[in-house]
XYZ file of C-alpha atoms in Angstrom:
411
model
C 216.047 156.763 125.848
C 219.708 156.502 126.837
C 220.801 154.620 129.941
C 223.613 156.679 131.441
C 226.268 154.743 133.362
C 228.546 157.773 133.684
C 229.516 158.572 137.267
C 229.346 162.325 137.984
C 232.713 164.097 137.977
C 232.461 165.202 141.608
C 231.779 161.620 142.738
C 234.761 160.382 140.708
C 236.939 163.053 142.300
C 236.038 162.104 145.861
C 236.560 158.418 145.052
C 240.045 159.214 143.754
C 240.865 161.193 146.891
C 239.717 158.388 149.181
C 241.499 155.726 147.100
C 244.731 157.699 147.471
C 244.053 158.196 151.178
C 243.706 154.474 151.803
C 246.851 153.623 149.829
C 249.022 156.448 151.198
C 247.848 156.560 154.804
C 245.693 153.649 155.981
C 247.592 150.649 154.613
C 250.972 152.021 155.809
C 249.369 152.646 159.225
C 248.427 148.961 159.364
C 252.139 148.171 159.133
C 252.871 150.577 161.984
C 250.408 148.717 164.207
C 251.927 145.371 163.227
C 255.322 146.777 164.232
C 253.975 147.666 167.684
C 252.911 151.308 167.414
C 250.250 152.534 169.857
C 246.780 152.128 168.335
C 245.241 155.241 169.890
C 248.146 157.365 168.704
C 248.020 155.965 165.173
C 244.261 156.418 164.901
C 244.357 159.947 166.339
C 247.010 160.937 163.800
C 245.036 159.383 160.943
C 241.837 161.117 161.986
C 243.528 164.492 162.372
C 244.917 164.190 158.834
C 241.567 163.002 157.471
C 239.650 165.904 159.002
C 242.247 168.389 157.764
C 241.667 167.049 154.253
C 237.877 167.186 154.589
C 237.567 163.396 154.696
C 235.164 162.913 157.593
C 231.760 161.234 158.039
C 231.092 160.866 154.290
C 227.292 160.458 154.411
C 226.622 162.998 157.197
C 225.205 166.369 156.057
C 227.674 169.239 155.923
C 225.754 171.199 158.544
C 226.592 168.413 160.997
C 230.280 168.339 160.093
C 230.251 165.620 157.436
C 230.995 165.528 153.722
C 227.331 165.522 152.702
C 227.695 162.742 150.149
C 224.631 161.171 148.582
C 224.161 157.387 148.313
C 226.107 157.059 145.034
C 229.197 158.995 146.098
C 229.133 157.346 149.521
C 229.005 153.902 147.890
C 232.082 154.755 145.831
C 233.884 155.936 148.960
C 232.980 152.853 151.000
C 234.149 150.585 148.156
C 237.612 152.093 148.691
C 237.692 152.293 152.498
C 237.131 148.569 152.952
C 240.595 147.808 151.555
C 242.029 148.591 154.996
C 240.695 147.774 158.453
C 241.676 151.350 159.348
C 239.884 152.877 156.366
C 236.434 153.443 157.826
C 237.837 154.181 161.288
C 240.091 156.885 159.873
C 237.105 158.802 158.449
C 234.684 158.000 161.299
C 232.364 155.943 159.127
C 232.801 152.570 160.860
C 230.026 150.249 161.901
C 228.012 150.077 164.035
C 228.467 153.802 164.719
C 227.619 154.952 161.183
C 224.112 153.480 161.004
C 223.284 154.789 164.486
C 224.369 158.285 163.479
C 221.812 158.119 160.678
C 219.120 156.899 163.094
C 219.859 159.704 165.567
C 219.868 162.297 162.793
C 216.417 161.217 161.666
C 214.740 160.318 164.952
C 216.711 161.937 167.791
C 215.366 164.766 169.913
C 217.430 167.980 170.163
C 218.663 166.809 173.577
C 219.631 163.367 172.226
C 221.452 164.904 169.286
C 223.448 167.147 171.575
C 224.207 164.491 174.192
C 224.683 161.368 172.050
C 225.001 162.281 168.373
C 227.489 165.122 168.678
C 230.268 163.075 170.356
C 229.714 160.290 167.803
C 230.083 162.732 164.933
C 233.228 164.167 166.498
C 234.748 160.712 166.892
C 234.924 161.148 170.665
C 232.686 158.185 171.495
C 231.545 154.876 170.021
C 228.189 153.107 170.209
C 227.053 149.479 170.011
C 223.670 148.074 168.998
C 222.074 145.531 171.321
C 219.186 143.849 169.527
C 220.070 140.189 168.875
C 219.236 137.539 171.480
C 219.978 133.841 171.767
C 216.310 132.920 172.045
C 215.276 134.959 169.009
C 218.208 134.618 166.606
C 217.339 136.005 163.174
C 213.733 136.696 164.264
C 214.036 140.052 166.010
C 210.353 139.976 166.950
C 211.109 137.029 169.225
C 213.291 139.033 171.603
C 212.483 138.702 175.296
C 214.231 141.723 176.813
C 211.521 143.911 178.278
C 211.267 147.572 179.229
C 208.730 148.460 181.930
C 207.817 152.090 182.380
C 208.139 153.386 185.933
C 206.000 156.488 186.297
C 206.756 159.097 183.660
C 210.441 159.497 184.400
C 212.153 156.227 183.542
C 212.089 152.677 182.170
C 213.434 149.513 183.815
C 215.048 147.055 181.403
C 215.681 143.354 182.028
C 216.887 140.601 179.693
C 219.940 139.446 177.758
C 221.649 140.292 174.493
C 223.888 138.230 172.258
C 226.478 139.253 169.673
C 226.423 142.969 170.514
C 229.243 143.993 168.197
C 231.760 146.543 169.521
C 230.203 146.564 173.016
C 233.600 146.395 174.726
C 234.746 149.468 172.781
C 231.497 151.408 173.216
C 230.641 154.402 175.387
C 226.934 154.192 174.504
C 224.578 151.310 173.789
C 221.435 151.383 171.679
C 219.197 148.755 173.277
C 215.966 147.373 171.834
C 213.386 145.991 174.244
C 209.726 144.995 174.321
C 207.529 147.781 175.730
C 204.051 146.538 174.775
C 203.544 142.769 174.366
C 199.878 143.332 173.406
C 200.583 145.629 170.451
C 200.798 144.353 166.851
C 203.956 142.250 166.424
C 206.107 144.944 164.818
C 204.907 147.654 167.208
C 205.865 145.928 170.450
C 209.445 147.205 170.607
C 211.225 150.417 171.499
C 214.825 151.578 171.446
C 216.780 153.188 174.285
C 220.055 155.102 174.519
C 222.160 153.812 177.411
C 225.275 155.504 178.745
C 228.150 153.106 179.444
C 229.523 151.801 181.692
C 226.352 151.024 183.631
C 225.845 148.464 186.430
C 222.628 147.321 184.750
C 224.391 146.584 181.449
C 227.000 143.931 182.197
C 229.308 142.549 179.541
C 229.607 138.875 180.486
C 232.196 138.046 177.841
C 233.329 138.525 174.289
C 232.058 135.435 172.490
C 234.904 133.340 171.050
C 234.472 132.828 167.302
C 236.389 131.215 164.457
C 237.834 134.607 163.490
C 241.566 135.109 164.014
C 241.965 137.766 166.693
C 244.880 140.048 167.376
C 245.719 142.149 170.433
C 243.742 145.097 169.036
C 240.626 143.217 167.886
C 238.377 144.247 170.763
C 239.930 147.681 171.197
C 239.020 148.451 167.583
C 235.480 147.174 168.060
C 235.862 143.762 166.461
C 234.419 141.724 169.321
C 230.898 140.386 169.790
C 229.683 140.520 173.375
C 227.167 138.633 175.459
C 225.285 141.081 177.688
C 223.262 140.717 180.870
C 220.699 143.488 181.330
C 219.431 143.535 184.902
C 217.378 146.321 186.493
C 218.832 148.789 184.004
C 217.299 152.216 184.683
C 216.977 154.412 181.602
C 215.593 157.972 181.749
C 212.437 158.419 179.676
C 214.245 161.158 177.734
C 216.562 158.452 176.365
C 213.718 156.707 174.520
C 214.612 157.090 170.822
C 211.897 157.652 168.223
C 208.908 157.029 170.506
C 207.374 153.850 171.891
C 206.614 151.099 169.402
C 208.996 152.346 166.705
C 212.049 150.283 167.654
C 211.552 147.532 165.101
C 210.967 149.797 162.097
C 213.936 152.003 163.029
C 216.057 148.903 163.499
C 215.210 147.545 160.057
C 216.031 150.876 158.435
C 219.299 150.973 160.354
C 220.201 147.410 159.388
C 219.426 148.121 155.734
C 222.288 150.610 155.615
C 224.539 148.253 157.581
C 223.979 145.485 155.028
C 224.947 147.786 152.192
C 228.015 149.063 154.043
C 229.157 145.506 154.668
C 228.687 144.801 150.969
C 230.635 147.894 149.935
C 233.523 146.968 152.210
C 233.377 143.403 150.882
C 233.962 144.731 147.368
C 236.988 146.674 148.583
C 238.431 143.684 150.431
C 237.869 141.410 147.438
C 239.597 143.923 145.171
C 242.638 144.084 147.442
C 242.720 140.278 147.658
C 242.626 140.023 143.846
C 245.388 142.628 143.528
C 247.526 140.663 145.999
C 246.890 137.405 144.158
C 247.719 138.935 140.787
C 250.916 140.468 142.129
C 251.913 137.078 143.504
C 251.280 135.057 140.345
C 253.063 137.607 138.148
C 256.208 137.385 140.257
C 256.502 133.632 140.830
C 257.531 130.679 138.688
C 256.967 126.943 139.232
C 258.249 124.016 137.197
C 260.050 126.396 134.873
C 257.035 128.522 133.980
C 255.567 131.773 135.290
C 252.348 131.251 137.245
C 250.548 133.981 135.318
C 251.122 132.055 132.075
C 249.107 129.074 133.244
C 245.576 128.914 131.894
C 244.133 127.554 135.156
C 245.480 130.586 137.008
C 244.072 132.952 134.385
C 240.664 131.295 134.713
C 240.743 131.751 138.502
C 241.553 135.446 138.120
C 238.822 135.819 135.505
C 236.200 134.317 137.818
C 237.164 136.764 140.575
C 236.991 139.692 138.145
C 233.541 138.576 137.010
C 232.291 138.415 140.585
C 233.631 141.891 141.323
C 232.061 143.313 138.161
C 228.629 141.979 139.127
C 229.087 143.198 142.695
C 229.930 146.749 141.661
C 227.001 146.947 139.265
C 224.668 145.732 142.022
C 225.843 148.351 144.475
C 225.839 151.205 141.984
C 222.316 150.342 140.869
C 221.113 150.248 144.476
C 222.879 153.560 145.136
C 221.165 155.048 142.071
C 217.755 153.934 143.347
C 218.504 155.244 146.850
C 219.620 158.567 145.361
C 216.250 158.815 143.643
C 214.238 157.778 146.736
C 213.151 154.486 145.141
C 212.344 151.254 146.960
C 215.531 149.181 147.333
C 214.342 146.410 149.648
C 214.352 143.589 147.088
C 217.708 144.574 145.593
C 219.201 145.082 149.064
C 218.300 141.533 150.103
C 219.660 140.022 146.884
C 222.886 142.031 147.135
C 223.398 141.202 150.798
C 223.547 137.480 150.016
C 225.546 137.807 146.805
C 228.184 140.158 148.200
C 228.796 138.039 151.290
C 229.376 134.956 149.142
C 231.384 136.921 146.576
C 234.024 138.121 149.039
C 234.291 134.629 150.519
C 234.927 133.200 147.029
C 237.476 135.829 145.986
C 239.502 135.711 149.204
C 239.462 131.903 149.102
C 240.796 132.015 145.530
C 243.489 134.498 146.542
C 244.582 132.134 149.325
C 244.723 129.248 146.837
C 246.829 131.262 144.415
C 249.260 132.173 147.198
C 249.670 128.504 148.115
C 251.004 127.808 151.604
C 251.799 131.517 151.989
C 248.092 132.309 151.732
C 247.278 129.745 154.411
C 249.842 131.339 156.726
C 249.329 134.561 158.620
C 252.200 136.276 156.810
C 249.567 137.936 154.604
C 246.216 139.348 155.807
C 244.278 136.817 153.715
C 243.878 134.140 156.405
C 242.609 136.703 158.911
C 240.163 138.104 156.382
C 238.912 134.633 155.525
C 238.025 133.754 159.123
C 236.212 137.060 159.631
C 234.256 137.285 156.389
C 232.531 133.965 157.024
C 230.377 135.949 159.440
C 229.067 138.061 156.550
C 226.650 135.264 155.675
C 225.200 135.514 159.197
C 225.282 139.159 160.269
C 222.366 141.494 159.525
C 220.243 138.415 158.857
C 221.557 135.081 157.563
C 221.508 134.196 153.867
C 218.447 131.984 154.311
C 216.262 134.768 155.760
C 217.042 137.111 152.867
C 216.534 134.361 150.294
C 213.201 133.542 151.904
C 212.084 137.172 151.618
C 213.394 137.451 148.056
C 211.592 134.251 147.077
C 208.303 135.441 148.554
C 208.615 138.686 146.608
C 209.199 136.734 143.380
C 206.022 134.724 143.946
C 204.104 137.870 144.856
C 205.275 139.615 141.668
C 204.274 136.661 139.510
C 200.801 136.465 141.019
C 200.314 140.187 140.459
C 201.744 140.536 136.933
C 202.216 137.076 135.455
C 206.001 137.493 135.370
C 208.823 137.501 137.904
C 210.830 140.130 136.002
C 209.972 143.019 138.313
C 211.331 141.147 141.331
C 214.673 140.183 139.799
C 215.952 143.198 137.874
C 213.564 143.146 134.923
C 212.534 146.705 135.751
C 215.987 148.020 136.603
C 215.039 151.655 136.554
């Protein structure tokens, strides 16, 4: 039997189109923003061009206005878009909106799709996801925010949320809360659609982090907010997916988010490596070109190796997703690897740029301070390693080998 690594021609074609789009439109638009152009104007122009070229909502079915790409083609697209911080925004495939679109498509009522999904698909509104809490951290089942049903018409929500990404840029919030503390642990939670602004959903602050922020950081959805939820009334019709299904929907939603982060990490690492290679091929020190030094060549080789592994991981996961196969083990492994990979490659690119890389005259320093969060978001490294390790032990006890839990049964 032949193992076919050939990417279908139509998927290659859309990748080429998106690669050209990012290079010709998104990266130059970054320069316009740096020079002081109005963000809303720049983004509106980008989006109008993207839609005119049929580059809109890559993974959304065509009947809903998207490109209808499957997991493989979408992975190829996302691995290009991440080269620019305007890439995903330009095609309306940015997080956290993208994963919520998928959730609404699968679980939303006709009313919810009309009221909440449609403006998201059109790029008219943005949505944030309020699940994480200080008290619970990586253990979502430890959340304390509660939702009490009042008659049959509404719910009353009270609690707090922590690190709600893009909340200050959002017009809608997806809020998870405990509806039945006596139900089995993973059936205690439900998810609600909340229109913003709302007096019961108060943004206390954007949490300061180590990431370098610019004047557009929060406007573009880069902030992470602390939220107070107090006597927040939500109509019963805004309950998404039924009572008790919040946790399972959330895990499915986060699974896509982890992969999207990983895809964008590959794109960012590729751009960082390109920048580093351009720099070393154009600079000399102590009478010798940098690219002629073996140490430099070794550093580039290590980055290339990391990117090669990363792409194979993502393409294999996309293949399994395309064929409706279980990707949970591979997703957890890739989440950890890809977060560490981009950190390593960008760090190497900074080193190869010398003091220039440490400055903010290139985007590398800004990337470096932001990508450190990749080892924390969507579950920290340790949680995914814990799950992966348990699956390895489980596989060994069942079969006498760990191969099936670490790529031994790739297909």
